[in-house]
Amino acid sequence: MTKEREKLNLIDTDIHERVSYEELLPYLENPWKRYITDCHWIQEKRMPYTQPAVAGVDRADARVPDGRPAGSDLGFMQKQLLDDVGHEFGILTGALDPSPSSMHGWYEMASALARAYNNWQIENWLEKDDRLYGSVHICANDVTEAVKEIERVGPHPKMVQVLLPIDDFMWGDPYYHPIYEAAQRHDLVIGMHHNEPPLYYGKWPRYFIEWHTLLPTSHMMQVTNMVFNGVFEKFPKLKLLMIEGGFTHMPHLMRKMDQQYKDLRHEVPWIKRMPSDIVREHIKFTTQPLEEMSKREFMQLIEQMGSEDLVCFSTDYPHWDYDSPFAALPPNLDEGLRRKIFSENARALYPKLPQSKGGN
Amino acid sequence: MTKEREKLNLIDTDIHERVSYEELLPYLENPWKRYITDCHWIQEKRMPYTQPAVAGVDRADARVPDGRPAGSDLGFMQKQLLDDVGHEFGILTGALDPSPSSMHGWYEMASALARAYNNWQIENWLEKDDRLYGSVHICANDVTEAVKEIERVGPHPKMVQVLLPIDDFMWGDPYYHPIYEAAQRHDLVIGMHHNEPPLYYGKWPRYFIEWHTLLPTSHMMQVTNMVFNGVFEKFPKLKLLMIEGGFTHMPHLMRKMDQQYKDLRHEVPWIKRMPSDIVREHIKFTTQPLEEMSKREFMQLIEQMGSEDLVCFSTDYPHWDYDSPFAALPPNLDEGLRRKIFSENARALYPKLPQSKGGN
């Protein structure tokens, strides 16, 4: 510890552990393993941009001292993040870029990679640090295999959510509902994280700054799609966490969905409540990347969402735009609200997390 | 006049006059005319939904008494809208569904239809009511023809803007900049109106209510694209009006663009100011469809945008979700702000409108 400062007892809802395809090899069955070792398999490459920062998508100081990329080493992450901040718990959200979960072909390979990833994650992270909880990775394009994988690793006591890539899916579509049925049955949250969606009507904008500015629109689309397609009417215990999109777009979207529901509810008669009530009951949002704001402005947004219970702090470690829990929230927030954002909202979201602080 | 109430001296920034393809025939040259009369030409059909209301996209009571669709008759619109509300001015934004401006093939036909539309609009509307001002329609896919059309009808004293369809274009792309050069040269505003963009990454959501809820995301994309592509640095006198998307998404987007600019401005070094400053100087927003809000909530949004000068009232007559200027704004807004929203912000936007109330 380099500084004298209080520990935060944070529940961090977005930490990216990282693995290379090469490191996954021991966890991968043949023929998939052989495609990588012998057949020059090349992963899907999508984003047509340079990297946003000097260390790519990562904090330069998060590179492992032995030269491996940021997020690759548990010991280094423990020291730099968990011990330094004082994490009570952290939820791992993965990083294998681009993720097999949104591969646009060869779903069999994607499913095999997801299985290998989950095994690697459990062995090297979840079972080695009591503070870390994990996400079940799946192949989004193969629902049958996805459900099998949820059945296989979902019961693990350290697995708390199923991670779905936003990409260009429409997650409210009934085609995907078996995933929600399985998640609900295993007390798993659905975590949704963008995975390089091609914004602008399926096309790439010209600059990374445009793409990154507009990421919340992809989150808006998924929330709207999930709500109006009746996912939360069909799976009344299901909870959704929207990861790495922030929350400052939600006052607008909640107001807009309510207004549209007043005007057009004849089209979706299975929706029996105001959309903003559905959001408040079923969906939460991670903070990062949090815009700089005054307390006044921040509290206006909380007021407009009609609840203090929807926002969960996330650092997004080790990404370039990491939010420090010591600096990201506006100064002088009330202590009760800070505690909700730093831990209690996440604890209420994840039924598999120890429910009273300190564990019991 | 059926009610005793004060007139509003409104400048209405979104009124849809309507024409059928058949009515356009006398304004259309051959061979284009013949394609419609003799060759079974079928317009592009895009939206895979039923209509939102009993009269389609229109107010049922706006149907012309002789049976023609809402918005087809000047006399009826004068009575039902302009005289009743007390319009000082109204900006026509057109309705020929789907609009030729975003035809995905056969740009020559689209350009011919746009020319015919502009001639029809001038003859039947702009030159018959002093209160009405018009929009130059163009074929968005043929920039050369679009510029020619702006040169041809842009100088008309009642033409105040060039209307661009949002559709699936990226309007910040340098390919389109000749349109902005021509608009700036003729003191024309750029009006941007969605024209059935296929949201969800280029795909259609399952329900109209989803599509309609998410329309502001298409406006967010265009604002982001226009700002970061440097359009307003290149054309410093250019003004943009975002039509029929509302404004309640803008506090989020302005804050988000600023934050991203702080982090990533090395990628767009031609941008010399904070994006929110660019928005405040160059872009305004029409109100409709305005969500029901308290004065407190409305004023928070105005405060978060950092200006009272960005919002212009629009009725969207004769659409099904028409906003009445007597009911849409929150009660008890300060008189100065009401006056800005009802007329002064629009007057400041359009240099070709008479600049002191009552004309001179």
XYZ file of C-alpha atoms in Angstrom:
720
model
C 0.000 0.000 0.000
C 1.483 3.297 -1.060
C -1.068 5.728 0.340
C -2.731 6.271 3.685
C -6.354 6.325 2.751
C -9.451 4.508 3.851
C -10.529 1.316 2.134
C -13.803 1.509 0.290
C -15.379 -1.945 0.650
C -16.301 -1.652 -2.985
C -18.327 -4.125 -5.006
C -16.811 -3.453 -8.420
C -19.202 -4.518 -11.169
C -16.851 -4.452 -14.135
C -13.306 -5.835 -13.960
C -11.716 -7.219 -17.101
C -9.448 -10.179 -16.587
C -7.605 -11.035 -19.782
C -6.358 -14.156 -21.500
C -4.718 -14.752 -24.852
C -5.913 -17.419 -27.248
C -2.565 -19.154 -26.685
C -3.117 -19.375 -22.928
C -6.511 -20.925 -23.545
C -5.036 -23.831 -25.495
C -4.717 -26.217 -22.515
C -8.432 -25.670 -21.829
C -9.515 -26.239 -25.412
C -10.497 -29.597 -26.906
C -9.587 -30.792 -30.344
C -10.316 -30.174 -33.156
C -10.644 -26.556 -31.959
C -7.237 -26.489 -30.351
C -5.640 -27.749 -33.548
C -7.282 -24.996 -35.618
C -5.286 -22.499 -33.560
C -2.008 -24.412 -33.292
C -1.837 -25.919 -36.778
C -4.334 -24.246 -39.084
C -3.540 -20.544 -38.874
C -6.946 -19.691 -37.409
C -7.397 -15.961 -37.298
C -9.838 -14.366 -34.928
C -12.531 -12.039 -36.209
C -11.259 -8.481 -36.452
C -13.861 -5.798 -36.488
C -13.154 -2.317 -35.177
C -11.695 -0.209 -37.997
C -9.881 2.176 -35.670
C -6.532 2.649 -34.034
C -6.454 2.215 -30.287
C -7.611 5.091 -28.090
C -4.521 5.352 -25.881
C -0.800 4.676 -25.772
C -1.363 1.242 -24.223
C -4.183 0.341 -26.574
C -7.435 -0.062 -24.697
C -5.585 -0.334 -21.377
C -4.065 1.857 -18.690
C -0.342 1.995 -19.408
C 0.505 1.359 -15.749
C -1.625 -1.788 -15.654
C 0.741 -3.781 -17.871
C 2.060 -6.759 -15.917
C 5.725 -6.177 -14.929
C 6.786 -9.319 -16.844
C 5.435 -7.755 -20.035
C 2.088 -9.475 -20.356
C -0.932 -7.301 -21.136
C -2.968 -5.574 -18.459
C -5.408 -7.834 -16.674
C -3.440 -11.026 -17.347
C -2.090 -11.655 -13.866
C -4.103 -12.233 -10.710
C -1.303 -11.256 -8.341
C -0.675 -7.971 -10.075
C -4.369 -7.148 -10.216
C -4.762 -7.969 -6.530
C -2.005 -5.537 -5.659
C -2.880 -2.746 -8.075
C -6.656 -2.889 -7.777
C -8.264 -5.067 -5.123
C -5.876 -4.436 -2.214
C -5.278 -0.804 -3.036
C -8.942 0.203 -3.348
C -10.209 -2.204 -0.741
C -12.600 -4.300 -2.821
C -15.155 -6.317 -0.948
C -16.029 -8.099 -4.193
C -15.322 -7.737 -7.886
C -17.268 -9.135 -10.822
C -15.101 -10.383 -13.683
C -16.422 -9.538 -17.122
C -13.651 -10.930 -19.289
C -11.578 -9.775 -22.204
C -10.709 -11.962 -25.141
C -10.776 -9.568 -28.028
C -12.766 -9.989 -30.064
C -14.867 -12.176 -27.857
C -15.933 -15.577 -29.180
C -19.364 -14.830 -27.745
C -20.216 -12.699 -30.751
C -18.426 -14.633 -33.507
C -20.459 -14.282 -36.688
C -19.721 -17.754 -38.028
C -18.475 -21.083 -36.803
C -20.613 -21.159 -33.690
C -19.139 -24.563 -32.760
C -15.694 -22.988 -32.364
C -17.215 -20.060 -30.456
C -18.973 -22.429 -28.047
C -15.742 -24.394 -27.524
C -13.838 -21.171 -26.822
C -16.526 -20.074 -24.350
C -16.281 -23.406 -22.490
C -12.499 -23.156 -22.368
C -12.754 -19.565 -21.175
C -15.131 -20.450 -18.362
C -12.891 -23.310 -17.183
C -9.824 -21.082 -17.326
C -11.639 -18.350 -15.427
C -12.817 -20.672 -12.660
C -9.426 -22.317 -12.186
C -7.204 -19.248 -12.382
C -9.340 -16.499 -10.878
C -12.560 -17.496 -9.156
C -11.065 -20.289 -7.072
C -7.965 -18.280 -6.207
C -9.443 -15.133 -4.691
C -12.494 -15.068 -2.428
C -13.332 -11.565 -3.585
C -13.752 -12.406 -7.261
C -16.993 -13.576 -8.842
C -17.438 -14.515 -12.475
C -19.503 -14.350 -15.641
C -20.609 -17.316 -17.721
C -19.464 -16.692 -21.292
C -21.543 -18.247 -24.056
C -21.804 -18.294 -27.837
C -24.629 -15.856 -28.479
C -25.461 -17.315 -31.858
C -26.133 -20.831 -30.602
C -28.854 -20.714 -27.978
C -28.914 -24.465 -27.409
C -25.200 -24.593 -26.647
C -25.499 -21.415 -24.589
C -28.140 -22.992 -22.369
C -26.001 -26.127 -21.997
C -23.070 -24.020 -20.860
C -25.238 -22.131 -18.360
C -26.380 -25.502 -16.990
C -22.779 -26.706 -16.822
C -21.020 -23.808 -15.060
C -23.926 -21.679 -13.823
C -24.228 -23.700 -10.584
C -20.630 -22.888 -9.635
C -20.891 -20.845 -6.416
C -18.669 -18.085 -7.801
C -20.584 -17.676 -11.090
C -23.088 -14.822 -10.643
C -24.148 -13.825 -14.137
C -24.430 -14.753 -17.795
C -22.547 -12.290 -19.955
C -24.217 -11.346 -23.244
C -22.444 -9.267 -25.877
C -24.510 -6.418 -27.269
C -22.886 -6.540 -30.668
C -25.711 -6.480 -33.244
C -28.101 -8.839 -31.478
C -31.664 -7.956 -30.460
C -31.743 -9.612 -27.106
C -35.473 -9.226 -26.517
C -36.299 -11.561 -29.407
C -38.079 -14.742 -28.230
C -35.351 -16.749 -29.928
C -33.080 -15.957 -26.972
C -35.585 -16.520 -24.178
C -34.259 -19.991 -23.246
C -31.125 -18.186 -22.053
C -33.209 -16.105 -19.644
C -35.123 -19.141 -18.426
C -31.838 -20.876 -17.596
C -30.347 -17.769 -15.989
C -33.408 -17.230 -13.811
C -33.423 -20.866 -12.739
C -29.802 -20.626 -11.577
C -30.139 -17.229 -9.827
C -27.848 -15.685 -12.421
C -28.086 -12.062 -13.466
C -27.932 -11.207 -17.161
C -24.944 -8.910 -17.666
C -24.922 -7.126 -20.986
C -21.759 -5.565 -22.321
C -21.230 -3.999 -25.721
C -18.875 -5.930 -27.906
C -18.094 -3.686 -30.826
C -21.543 -3.030 -32.248
C -21.354 -1.346 -35.645
C -23.341 1.775 -34.797
C -24.882 4.134 -37.434
C -27.466 1.734 -38.786
C -25.093 -1.193 -38.961
C -22.163 0.820 -40.284
C -19.008 2.079 -38.586
C -18.711 5.791 -37.893
C -15.524 7.402 -39.147
C -13.832 7.903 -35.787
C -13.396 5.971 -32.568
C -14.555 9.063 -30.672
C -17.912 8.889 -32.460
C -18.255 5.187 -31.826
C -17.347 5.576 -28.170
C -19.632 8.588 -27.697
C -22.544 6.617 -29.094
C -22.117 3.384 -27.147
C -24.989 4.329 -24.837
C -27.293 4.230 -27.877
C -26.569 0.505 -28.194
C -27.499 0.107 -24.529
C -30.677 2.139 -25.116
C -31.630 -0.212 -27.929
C -31.208 -3.321 -25.795
C -33.128 -1.913 -22.825
C -35.977 -0.873 -25.122
C -35.963 -4.224 -26.881
C -35.904 -6.225 -23.619
C -38.683 -4.158 -22.040
C -41.171 -4.041 -24.936
C -40.583 -7.650 -25.969
C -41.914 -8.614 -22.556
C -38.835 -10.428 -21.245
C -39.485 -9.243 -17.689
C -43.154 -10.212 -17.811
C -42.163 -13.711 -18.901
C -39.267 -14.052 -16.423
C -40.415 -12.087 -13.389
C -37.320 -12.846 -11.299
C -34.839 -11.938 -14.035
C -32.408 -9.084 -13.408
C -30.337 -7.280 -16.015
C -27.142 -5.308 -15.529
C -26.101 -2.980 -18.345
C -22.295 -2.859 -18.175
C -19.896 -0.132 -19.318
C -22.565 2.071 -20.867
C -22.970 4.447 -17.917
C -26.430 5.586 -16.842
C -26.798 9.222 -17.859
C -28.884 8.287 -20.916
C -31.485 6.568 -18.754
C -33.522 9.544 -17.470
C -34.290 10.325 -21.106
C -35.024 6.742 -22.085
C -37.258 6.016 -19.078
C -39.287 9.162 -19.759
C -39.455 8.384 -23.478
C -40.510 4.747 -23.017
C -43.243 5.827 -20.585
C -44.568 8.409 -23.021
C -44.555 5.955 -25.902
C -46.252 3.355 -23.731
C -49.046 5.821 -22.964
C -49.508 6.389 -26.690
C -48.886 2.939 -28.172
C -49.489 0.280 -25.543
C -52.145 -1.365 -27.726
C -49.234 -2.783 -29.718
C -47.640 -4.528 -26.735
C -50.599 -5.560 -24.561
C -48.468 -7.993 -22.546
C -46.776 -5.025 -20.921
C -48.873 -4.242 -17.854
C -46.728 -1.669 -16.084
C -45.056 1.576 -16.989
C -41.700 0.832 -18.647
C -39.880 2.961 -16.073
C -41.350 0.729 -13.339
C -40.025 -2.319 -15.189
C -36.599 -0.675 -15.392
C -36.618 0.169 -11.701
C -37.554 -3.382 -10.744
C -35.347 -5.348 -13.133
C -32.426 -3.346 -14.511
C -29.342 -1.718 -13.050
C -26.470 0.186 -14.648
C -22.740 0.333 -14.044
C -21.266 3.794 -13.657
C -18.171 3.717 -15.840
C -17.435 5.704 -17.965
C -18.859 8.356 -15.696
C -18.884 11.909 -16.998
C -17.518 14.631 -14.721
C -20.490 16.196 -12.992
C -21.381 18.371 -10.063
C -23.338 16.877 -7.177
C -26.283 19.020 -8.278
C -26.299 17.584 -11.769
C -25.739 14.022 -10.548
C -28.626 14.295 -8.106
C -30.915 15.647 -10.833
C -30.264 12.469 -12.824
C -30.918 10.242 -9.819
C -34.135 12.174 -9.166
C -35.211 11.804 -12.789
C -34.696 8.039 -12.653
C -36.925 7.967 -9.589
C -34.640 5.694 -7.590
C -31.294 5.623 -5.807
C -31.070 1.878 -6.345
C -30.184 1.601 -10.037
C -26.539 2.590 -10.255
C -23.616 0.292 -9.371
C -20.041 1.502 -9.300
C -17.587 -0.024 -11.756
C -13.933 0.744 -12.368
C -13.657 -0.987 -15.756
C -10.109 -1.944 -14.707
C -7.722 -2.128 -16.542
C -9.130 -0.132 -19.452
C -7.690 3.202 -20.550
C -10.703 5.105 -19.238
C -10.691 3.384 -15.828
C -12.765 5.243 -13.227
C -11.087 5.550 -9.859
C -13.544 5.013 -7.007
C -11.618 7.706 -5.150
C -12.291 10.317 -7.804
C -15.115 9.433 -10.192
C -18.214 10.273 -8.157
C -19.070 13.932 -7.581
C -17.723 15.243 -4.277
C -19.930 15.410 -1.204
C -22.561 12.886 -2.212
C -24.609 11.800 0.773
C -23.045 8.846 2.553
C -26.142 6.645 2.171
C -26.209 7.105 -1.580
C -22.457 6.526 -1.856
C -22.847 3.238 0.012
C -25.638 2.177 -2.342
C -23.568 2.982 -5.405
C -20.364 1.473 -4.044
C -21.873 -1.779 -2.783
C -25.500 -2.129 -1.702
C -27.121 -1.831 -5.130
C -24.809 -4.528 -6.519
C -25.384 -6.734 -3.474
C -29.145 -6.446 -3.971
C -28.705 -7.318 -7.647
C -26.658 -10.509 -7.253
C -28.423 -13.118 -5.107
C -25.301 -15.312 -5.083
C -23.097 -12.675 -3.455
C -22.782 -12.911 0.343
C -25.693 -10.812 1.484
C -24.352 -9.253 4.645
C -21.112 -7.358 4.565
C -18.127 -9.396 5.642
C -19.817 -12.637 4.630
C -21.594 -15.183 6.801
C -62.817 30.333 -34.253
C -64.524 28.020 -31.804
C -62.857 28.958 -28.537
C -62.125 32.195 -26.744
C -58.447 31.925 -26.099
C -55.436 34.059 -26.802
C -53.458 33.619 -29.978
C -49.899 32.436 -29.504
C -47.888 34.113 -32.283
C -46.182 30.773 -32.731
C -43.343 29.989 -35.095
C -44.091 26.328 -35.702
C -40.961 24.494 -36.840
C -42.528 21.282 -38.095
C -45.706 21.230 -40.188
C -46.242 18.427 -42.670
C -48.008 19.411 -45.848
C -48.856 16.359 -47.907
C -49.106 15.469 -51.567
C -49.771 12.221 -53.375
C -47.600 10.998 -56.201
C -50.627 11.466 -58.477
C -50.940 15.145 -57.573
C -47.286 15.626 -58.381
C -47.723 14.424 -61.966
C -48.315 17.886 -63.498
C -45.024 19.018 -61.951
C -43.031 16.034 -63.145
C -41.151 15.825 -66.452
C -41.004 12.802 -68.683
C -39.757 10.100 -68.641
C -40.351 10.166 -64.859
C -44.006 11.059 -65.175
C -44.538 8.160 -67.562
C -42.973 5.682 -65.153
C -45.784 6.501 -62.744
C -48.642 6.749 -65.239
C -47.717 3.908 -67.592
C -45.092 1.678 -66.031
C -46.554 0.624 -62.691
C -43.801 2.359 -60.738
C -44.042 1.384 -57.093
C -42.527 3.563 -54.427
C -40.084 2.120 -51.934
C -41.886 0.609 -48.977
C -39.848 0.227 -45.858
C -41.466 0.262 -42.429
C -42.559 -3.277 -41.532
C -45.264 -2.127 -39.116
C -48.934 -1.342 -39.048
C -49.829 2.278 -38.510
C -49.738 3.668 -34.967
C -53.250 5.129 -34.891
C -56.723 4.787 -36.386
C -55.945 7.389 -39.073
C -52.533 5.937 -39.836
C -49.797 8.380 -38.946
C -52.303 11.241 -38.780
C -54.758 12.828 -36.404
C -58.162 11.455 -37.339
C -59.745 14.932 -37.173
C -57.189 16.354 -39.596
C -58.562 14.451 -42.583
C -59.761 16.951 -45.186
C -63.602 17.031 -45.254
C -63.604 16.011 -48.947
C -61.824 12.787 -47.958
C -58.257 13.627 -48.876
C -55.558 12.754 -46.322
C -54.575 15.110 -43.529
C -52.267 17.902 -44.614
C -53.408 17.887 -48.240
C -55.427 21.100 -48.245
C -54.156 24.595 -47.513
C -57.560 26.005 -46.643
C -58.323 23.272 -44.151
C -54.891 23.536 -42.554
C -55.246 27.323 -42.283
C -58.517 26.899 -40.435
C -57.598 23.955 -38.230
C -54.045 24.957 -37.397
C -52.755 28.393 -38.376
C -55.851 30.486 -37.601
C -56.848 28.509 -34.553
C -53.461 28.560 -32.832
C -52.453 31.948 -34.109
C -49.314 31.076 -36.046
C -46.960 33.891 -36.843
C -45.026 31.557 -39.150
C -44.891 27.867 -39.932
C -42.093 25.885 -41.534
C -43.249 23.202 -43.957
C -41.326 19.945 -43.743
C -43.228 17.836 -46.255
C -44.736 14.402 -46.407
C -44.500 12.157 -49.425
C -44.169 8.730 -47.889
C -41.692 7.299 -48.354
C -39.833 10.401 -49.353
C -37.905 10.389 -52.627
C -35.100 12.115 -50.751
C -33.935 8.821 -49.323
C -34.655 6.497 -52.264
C -31.993 3.781 -52.278
C -31.795 3.400 -56.026
C -32.685 5.357 -59.135
C -31.372 8.684 -57.907
C -32.394 10.332 -61.183
C -36.046 9.612 -60.423
C -35.553 10.788 -56.830
C -34.032 14.072 -58.023
C -36.901 14.573 -60.481
C -39.455 13.924 -57.741
C -37.673 16.378 -55.434
C -37.745 19.100 -58.140
C -41.438 18.455 -58.750
C -42.113 18.538 -55.034
C -40.348 21.859 -54.568
C -42.256 23.428 -57.476
C -45.552 22.097 -56.161
C -44.743 23.343 -52.653
C -43.871 26.864 -53.852
C -46.927 27.209 -56.071
C -49.549 25.702 -53.775
C -48.347 26.648 -50.310
C -45.507 29.142 -50.037
C -46.951 31.652 -52.484
C -50.475 31.322 -51.096
C -49.970 32.053 -47.410
C -47.610 34.692 -46.043
C -47.139 32.700 -42.868
C -45.715 29.589 -44.497
C -42.038 29.033 -45.247
C -40.592 26.010 -46.960
C -37.905 23.344 -47.139
C -35.825 22.488 -50.189
C -36.171 18.746 -50.796
C -33.273 17.001 -52.470
C -32.103 13.519 -53.430
C -29.688 12.672 -50.636
C -27.835 10.081 -52.695
C -26.886 12.458 -55.501
C -24.924 15.348 -54.054
C -24.338 17.036 -57.417
C -28.044 17.133 -58.219
C -28.804 18.155 -54.627
C -26.522 21.182 -54.912
C -28.101 22.108 -58.270
C -31.546 22.010 -56.674
C -30.401 24.158 -53.762
C -29.041 26.655 -56.298
C -32.319 26.559 -58.238
C -34.920 27.010 -55.486
C -32.810 28.035 -52.487
C -32.921 31.731 -53.464
C -36.739 31.738 -53.317
C -37.616 34.173 -50.516
C -39.892 31.656 -48.799
C -37.355 28.791 -48.812
C -35.575 28.792 -45.444
C -33.906 25.410 -45.152
C -32.609 22.317 -46.906
C -34.324 19.210 -45.604
C -32.123 16.140 -45.178
C -33.548 12.736 -44.329
C -31.755 10.931 -41.524
C -32.480 7.503 -42.897
C -29.186 5.559 -42.843
C -26.911 8.358 -44.033
C -23.913 9.658 -42.101
C -24.315 13.328 -42.779
C -20.973 14.423 -41.372
C -19.081 12.564 -44.104
C -17.088 14.936 -46.339
C -18.939 13.488 -49.329
C -21.952 15.607 -48.334
C -20.131 18.838 -47.554
C -21.005 20.518 -50.881
C -24.598 20.545 -49.628
C -23.534 22.535 -46.565
C -21.471 24.920 -48.651
C -24.496 25.647 -50.831
C -26.849 25.960 -47.867
C -24.527 28.371 -46.076
C -24.120 30.471 -49.208
C -27.910 30.855 -49.533
C -28.600 31.521 -45.828
C -30.446 28.240 -45.592
C -30.615 26.210 -42.414
C -30.039 22.456 -42.601
C -33.172 20.763 -41.286
C -32.716 17.105 -40.480
C -35.696 14.809 -40.108
C -35.691 11.060 -39.656
C -37.087 9.196 -42.583
C -37.517 5.633 -41.402
C -34.022 4.720 -40.343
C -33.677 0.984 -39.696
C -32.525 1.171 -36.086
C -30.846 -1.715 -34.195
C -27.627 -1.808 -36.182
C -29.350 -1.513 -39.527
C -32.189 -3.865 -38.678
C -35.822 -3.214 -37.809
C -36.932 -3.744 -34.224
C -39.962 -5.978 -33.803
C -42.468 -3.283 -32.866
C -43.296 0.237 -33.942
C -43.202 1.294 -30.281
C -39.536 0.258 -30.102
C -38.694 2.032 -33.322
C -40.507 5.174 -32.244
C -38.973 5.120 -28.750
C -35.505 4.912 -30.262
C -35.813 7.646 -32.899
C -33.777 10.030 -30.728
C -30.847 7.625 -31.060
C -30.795 8.326 -34.800
C -30.706 12.051 -34.010
C -27.894 11.442 -31.498
C -25.897 9.681 -34.202
C -26.248 12.547 -36.650
C -25.371 15.247 -34.131
C -22.291 13.276 -33.060
C -21.305 12.648 -36.659
C -21.772 16.291 -37.705
C -19.849 17.650 -34.711
C -16.817 15.326 -34.760
C -16.498 15.347 -38.543
C -15.848 19.072 -38.254
C -18.777 20.313 -40.337
C -19.210 23.388 -38.165
C -15.520 24.217 -38.229
C -15.588 24.072 -42.024
C -18.874 26.009 -42.386
C -18.849 28.441 -39.475
C -22.158 30.084 -40.407
C -24.039 26.823 -40.841
C -27.015 26.103 -38.581
C -28.693 22.762 -38.054
C -32.216 22.049 -36.839
C -32.940 18.518 -35.625
C -36.636 17.966 -36.370
C -39.136 15.653 -34.690
C -36.636 13.999 -32.389
C -37.354 16.110 -29.304
C -34.528 17.395 -27.147
C -34.564 15.405 -23.922
C -31.688 13.194 -25.090
C -29.404 16.195 -25.528
C -28.287 16.850 -21.936
C -26.838 13.346 -21.940
C -25.269 13.650 -25.377
C -23.718 17.070 -24.762
C -22.171 15.845 -21.507
C -20.998 12.633 -23.154
C -19.458 14.350 -26.183
C -17.607 16.773 -23.905
C -16.218 13.954 -21.794
C -15.128 11.989 -24.849
C -13.553 15.103 -26.322
C -11.497 15.576 -23.165
C -10.266 11.987 -23.479
C -9.900 11.537 -27.230
C -9.489 14.917 -28.894
C -6.152 13.851 -30.381
C -8.180 11.893 -32.911
C -10.113 14.942 -34.154
C -7.624 17.797 -33.850
C -9.692 20.041 -36.133
C -12.238 20.376 -33.320
C -11.084 23.386 -31.301
C -14.007 23.879 -28.947
C -15.960 21.747 -26.516
C -18.651 19.841 -28.440
C -21.376 21.281 -26.222
C -20.234 24.769 -27.262
C -20.513 23.732 -30.905
C -24.020 22.439 -30.235
C -25.047 25.661 -28.488
C -23.747 27.786 -31.331
C -24.935 25.753 -34.321
C -27.750 23.337 -33.492
C -31.338 23.670 -32.328
C -34.032 21.089 -31.621
C -37.764 20.960 -32.210
C -39.885 20.014 -29.224
C -42.303 17.444 -30.588
C -42.844 14.718 -29.455
C -42.511 16.287 -26.042
C -42.796 13.995 -23.042
C -45.130 15.079 -20.240
C -42.965 16.750 -17.627
C -43.195 18.986 -14.624
C -41.742 22.481 -14.817
C -39.050 21.325 -12.392
C -37.951 18.482 -14.636
C -38.156 20.608 -17.788
C -36.022 23.322 -16.215
C -33.429 20.768 -15.114
C -33.009 19.742 -18.753
C -32.711 23.354 -19.898
C -30.135 23.949 -17.175
C -28.174 20.861 -18.196
C -28.046 22.030 -21.807
C -26.634 25.314 -20.567
C -28.884 27.462 -22.715
C -32.492 28.580 -23.104
C -31.910 29.160 -26.803
C -31.821 25.636 -28.221
C -35.437 24.495 -28.225
C -38.029 25.489 -30.830
C -41.675 24.577 -30.536
C -43.169 22.293 -33.173
C -46.641 20.836 -33.478
C -45.813 18.138 -36.037
C -49.270 18.779 -37.495
C -51.087 16.704 -38.699
C -49.408 13.629 -37.250
C -51.112 11.329 -34.764
C -48.881 12.506 -31.916
C -49.392 16.226 -32.652
C -48.358 18.465 -29.759
C -50.806 21.240 -29.000
C -49.021 24.488 -28.185
C -51.784 25.073 -25.631
C -50.981 21.902 -23.709
C -47.564 20.450 -24.498
C -45.236 22.648 -22.464
C -45.207 22.237 -18.684
C -47.505 24.703 -16.916
C -46.154 27.927 -15.439
C -42.951 28.208 -17.442
C -41.506 31.683 -17.210
C -42.893 33.968 -19.872
C -39.465 34.819 -21.299
C -38.597 31.168 -21.833
C -42.011 30.439 -23.338
C -41.502 33.256 -25.818
C -38.096 31.874 -26.776
C -39.476 28.385 -27.312
C -42.602 29.564 -29.119
C -40.890 31.979 -31.485
C -37.621 33.743 -30.676
C -35.322 30.725 -30.893
C -36.713 29.831 -34.315
C -36.497 33.475 -35.471
C -32.839 33.562 -34.432
C -32.231 30.325 -36.303
C -33.723 31.301 -39.668
C -32.077 34.401 -41.157
C -34.692 34.538 -43.933
C -37.653 34.887 -41.563
C -38.814 38.461 -40.904
C -36.668 39.413 -37.946
C -39.002 41.645 -35.982
C -42.392 40.380 -34.988
C -45.175 41.482 -37.295
C -42.770 41.974 -40.186
C -41.286 45.205 -41.476
